PDB file of C-alpha atoms in Angstrom:
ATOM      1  CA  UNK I  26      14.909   3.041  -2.371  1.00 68.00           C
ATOM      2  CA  UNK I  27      18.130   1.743  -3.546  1.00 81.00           C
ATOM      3  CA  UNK I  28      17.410  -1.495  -1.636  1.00 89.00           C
ATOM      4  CA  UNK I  29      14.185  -1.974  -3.611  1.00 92.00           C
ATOM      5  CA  UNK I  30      15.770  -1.308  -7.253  1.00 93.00           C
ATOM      6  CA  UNK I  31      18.265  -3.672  -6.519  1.00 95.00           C
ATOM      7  CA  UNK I  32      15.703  -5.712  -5.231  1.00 94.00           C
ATOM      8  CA  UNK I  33      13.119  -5.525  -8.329  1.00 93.00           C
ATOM      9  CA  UNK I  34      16.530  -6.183 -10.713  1.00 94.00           C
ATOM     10  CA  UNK I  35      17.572  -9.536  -9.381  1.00 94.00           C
ATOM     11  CA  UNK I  36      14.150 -10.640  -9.145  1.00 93.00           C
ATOM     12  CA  UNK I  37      12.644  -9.281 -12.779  1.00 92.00           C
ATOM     13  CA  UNK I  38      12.364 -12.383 -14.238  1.00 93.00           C
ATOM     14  CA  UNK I  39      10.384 -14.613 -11.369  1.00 92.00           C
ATOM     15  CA  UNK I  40       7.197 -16.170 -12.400  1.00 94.00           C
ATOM     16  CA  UNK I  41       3.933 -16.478 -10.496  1.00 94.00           C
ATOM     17  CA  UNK I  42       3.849 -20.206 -11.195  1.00 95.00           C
ATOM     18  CA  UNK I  43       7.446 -20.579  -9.655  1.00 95.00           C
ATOM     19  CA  UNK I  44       6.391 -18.218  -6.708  1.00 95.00           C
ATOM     20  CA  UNK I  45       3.009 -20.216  -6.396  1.00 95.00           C
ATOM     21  CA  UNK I  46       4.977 -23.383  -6.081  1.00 96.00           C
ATOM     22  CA  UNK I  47       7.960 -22.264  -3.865  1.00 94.00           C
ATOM     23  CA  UNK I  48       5.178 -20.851  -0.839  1.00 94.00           C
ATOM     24  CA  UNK I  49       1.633 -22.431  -1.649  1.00 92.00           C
ATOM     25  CA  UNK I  50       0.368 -20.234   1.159  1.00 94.00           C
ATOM     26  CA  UNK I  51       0.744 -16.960  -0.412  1.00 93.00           C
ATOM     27  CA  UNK I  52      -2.981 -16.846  -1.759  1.00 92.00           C
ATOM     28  CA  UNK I  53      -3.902 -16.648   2.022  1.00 92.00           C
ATOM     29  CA  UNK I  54      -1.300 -14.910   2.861  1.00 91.00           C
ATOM     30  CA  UNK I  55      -0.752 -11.821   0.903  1.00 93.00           C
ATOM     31  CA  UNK I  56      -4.765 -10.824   0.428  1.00 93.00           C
ATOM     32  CA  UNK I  57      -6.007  -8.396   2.501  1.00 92.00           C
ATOM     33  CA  UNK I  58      -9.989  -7.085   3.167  1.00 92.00           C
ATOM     34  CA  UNK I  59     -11.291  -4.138   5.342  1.00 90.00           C
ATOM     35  CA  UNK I  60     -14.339  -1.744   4.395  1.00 88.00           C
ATOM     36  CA  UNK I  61     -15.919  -4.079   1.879  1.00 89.00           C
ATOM     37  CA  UNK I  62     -12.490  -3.386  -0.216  1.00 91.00           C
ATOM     38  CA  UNK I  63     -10.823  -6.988  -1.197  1.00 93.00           C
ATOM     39  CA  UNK I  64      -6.981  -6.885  -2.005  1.00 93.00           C
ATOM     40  CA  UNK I  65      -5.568  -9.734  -3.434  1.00 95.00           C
ATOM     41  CA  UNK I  66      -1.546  -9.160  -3.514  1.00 92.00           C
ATOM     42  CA  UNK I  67      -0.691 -12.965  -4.187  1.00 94.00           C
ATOM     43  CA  UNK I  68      -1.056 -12.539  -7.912  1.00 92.00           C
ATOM     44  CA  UNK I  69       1.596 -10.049  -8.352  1.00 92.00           C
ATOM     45  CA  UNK I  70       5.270 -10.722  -8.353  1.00 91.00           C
ATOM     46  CA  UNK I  71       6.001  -9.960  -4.813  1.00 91.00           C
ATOM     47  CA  UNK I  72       7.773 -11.942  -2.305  1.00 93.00           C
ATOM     48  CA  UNK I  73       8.076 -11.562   1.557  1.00 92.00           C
ATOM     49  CA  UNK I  74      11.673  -9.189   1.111  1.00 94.00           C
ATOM     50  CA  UNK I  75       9.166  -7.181  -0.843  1.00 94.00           C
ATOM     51  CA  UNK I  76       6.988  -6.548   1.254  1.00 92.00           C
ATOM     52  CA  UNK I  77       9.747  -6.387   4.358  1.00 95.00           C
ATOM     53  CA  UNK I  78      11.355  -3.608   1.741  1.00 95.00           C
ATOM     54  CA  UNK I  79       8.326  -1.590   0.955  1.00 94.00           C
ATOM     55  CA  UNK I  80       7.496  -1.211   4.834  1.00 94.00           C
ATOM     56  CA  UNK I  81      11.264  -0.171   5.525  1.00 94.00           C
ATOM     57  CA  UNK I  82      10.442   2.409   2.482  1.00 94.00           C
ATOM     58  CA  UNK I  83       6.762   3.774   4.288  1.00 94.00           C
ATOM     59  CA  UNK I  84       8.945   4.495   7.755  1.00 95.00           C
ATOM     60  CA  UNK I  85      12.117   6.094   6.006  1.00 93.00           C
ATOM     61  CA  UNK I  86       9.830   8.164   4.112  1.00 91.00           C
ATOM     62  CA  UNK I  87       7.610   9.282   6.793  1.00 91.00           C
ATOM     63  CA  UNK I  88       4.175   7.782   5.502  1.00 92.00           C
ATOM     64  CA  UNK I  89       2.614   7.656   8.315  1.00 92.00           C
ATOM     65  CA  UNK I  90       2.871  11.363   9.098  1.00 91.00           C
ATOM     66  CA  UNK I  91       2.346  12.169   5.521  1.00 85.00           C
ATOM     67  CA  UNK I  92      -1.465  10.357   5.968  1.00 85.00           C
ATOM     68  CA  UNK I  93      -2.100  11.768   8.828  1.00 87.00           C
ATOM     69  CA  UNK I  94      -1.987  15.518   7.645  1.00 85.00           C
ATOM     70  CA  UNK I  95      -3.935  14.578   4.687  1.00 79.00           C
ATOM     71  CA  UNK I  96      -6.614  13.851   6.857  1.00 78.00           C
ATOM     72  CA  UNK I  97      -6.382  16.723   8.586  1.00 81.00           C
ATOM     73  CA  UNK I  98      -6.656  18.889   5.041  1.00 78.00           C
ATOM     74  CA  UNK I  99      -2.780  20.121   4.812  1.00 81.00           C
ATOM     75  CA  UNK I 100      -1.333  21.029   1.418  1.00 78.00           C
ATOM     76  CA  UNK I 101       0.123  17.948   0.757  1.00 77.00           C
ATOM     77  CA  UNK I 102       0.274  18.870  -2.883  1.00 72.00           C
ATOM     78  CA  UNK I 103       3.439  20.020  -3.337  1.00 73.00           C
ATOM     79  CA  UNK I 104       3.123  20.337  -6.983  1.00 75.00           C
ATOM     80  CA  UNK I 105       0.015  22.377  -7.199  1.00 68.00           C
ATOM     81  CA  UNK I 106       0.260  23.627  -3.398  1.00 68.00           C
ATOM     82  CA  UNK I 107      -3.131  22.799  -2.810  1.00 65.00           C
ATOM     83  CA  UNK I 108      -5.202  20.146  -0.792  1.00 65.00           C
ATOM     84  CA  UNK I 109      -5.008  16.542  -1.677  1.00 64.00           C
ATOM     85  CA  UNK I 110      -8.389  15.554  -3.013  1.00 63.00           C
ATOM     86  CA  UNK I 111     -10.966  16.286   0.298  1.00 55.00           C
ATOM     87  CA  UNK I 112     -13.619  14.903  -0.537  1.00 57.00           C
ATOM     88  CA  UNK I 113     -13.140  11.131  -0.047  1.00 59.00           C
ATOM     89  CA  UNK I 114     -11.365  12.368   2.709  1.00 58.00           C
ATOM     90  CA  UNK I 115     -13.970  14.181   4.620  1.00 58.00           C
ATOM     91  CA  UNK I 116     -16.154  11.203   3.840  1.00 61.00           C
ATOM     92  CA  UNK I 117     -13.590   8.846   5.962  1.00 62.00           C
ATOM     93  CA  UNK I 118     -13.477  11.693   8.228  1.00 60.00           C
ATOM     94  CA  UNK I 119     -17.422  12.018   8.967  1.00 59.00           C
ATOM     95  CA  UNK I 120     -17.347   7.756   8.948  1.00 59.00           C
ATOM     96  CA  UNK I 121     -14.527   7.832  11.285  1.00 58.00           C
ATOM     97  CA  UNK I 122     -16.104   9.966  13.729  1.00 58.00           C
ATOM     98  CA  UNK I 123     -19.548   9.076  13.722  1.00 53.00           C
ATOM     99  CA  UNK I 124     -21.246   7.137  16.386  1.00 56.00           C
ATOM    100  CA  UNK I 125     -21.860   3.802  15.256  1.00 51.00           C
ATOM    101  CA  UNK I 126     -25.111   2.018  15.457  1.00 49.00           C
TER     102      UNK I 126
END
């Protein structure tokens, strides 16, 4: 986390026109689409050490297992020690494992 504070500080003041201009690319680059969702990450004030930083941030912090038992309907919820929000889950769930046509 520290990596990405220091990160965010020496980079506060960079403007999408500058960013834009330094890697043309980037509005191919950094938009994503899957499941009729479109993400469009180009227009925010991210560079590629961003991105590199928040990926180094999902695997120290164990993402990827903390997904997984969502899905499977563990008390994520520390908080409120309850379930994270099932239903959109169980919808995934039912489209996940659902033969498809």
């Amino acid at each position: 986390m520290e990596g990405l504070e220091v990160h965010a500080a020496v980079n506060r003041n960079l403007h999408l026109r500058d960013i834009f201009a330094q890697d043309p690319k980037r509005g191919v680059r950094l938009k994503v689409e899957a499941v009729g969702i479109y993400l469009d990450y180009s227009k925010n004030r991210i560079i590629d050490e961003t991105v590199a930083l928040l990926l180094q941030l999902a695997v120290e912090s164990s993402l990827h297992s903390r997904i997984d038992a969502m899905f499977r309907g563990e008390k994520i919820n520390v908080t409120e020690k309850r379930q994270f929000c099932m239903f959109p889950c169980a919808l995934l769930k039912r489209r996940r494992s659902s033969p498809r046509e």
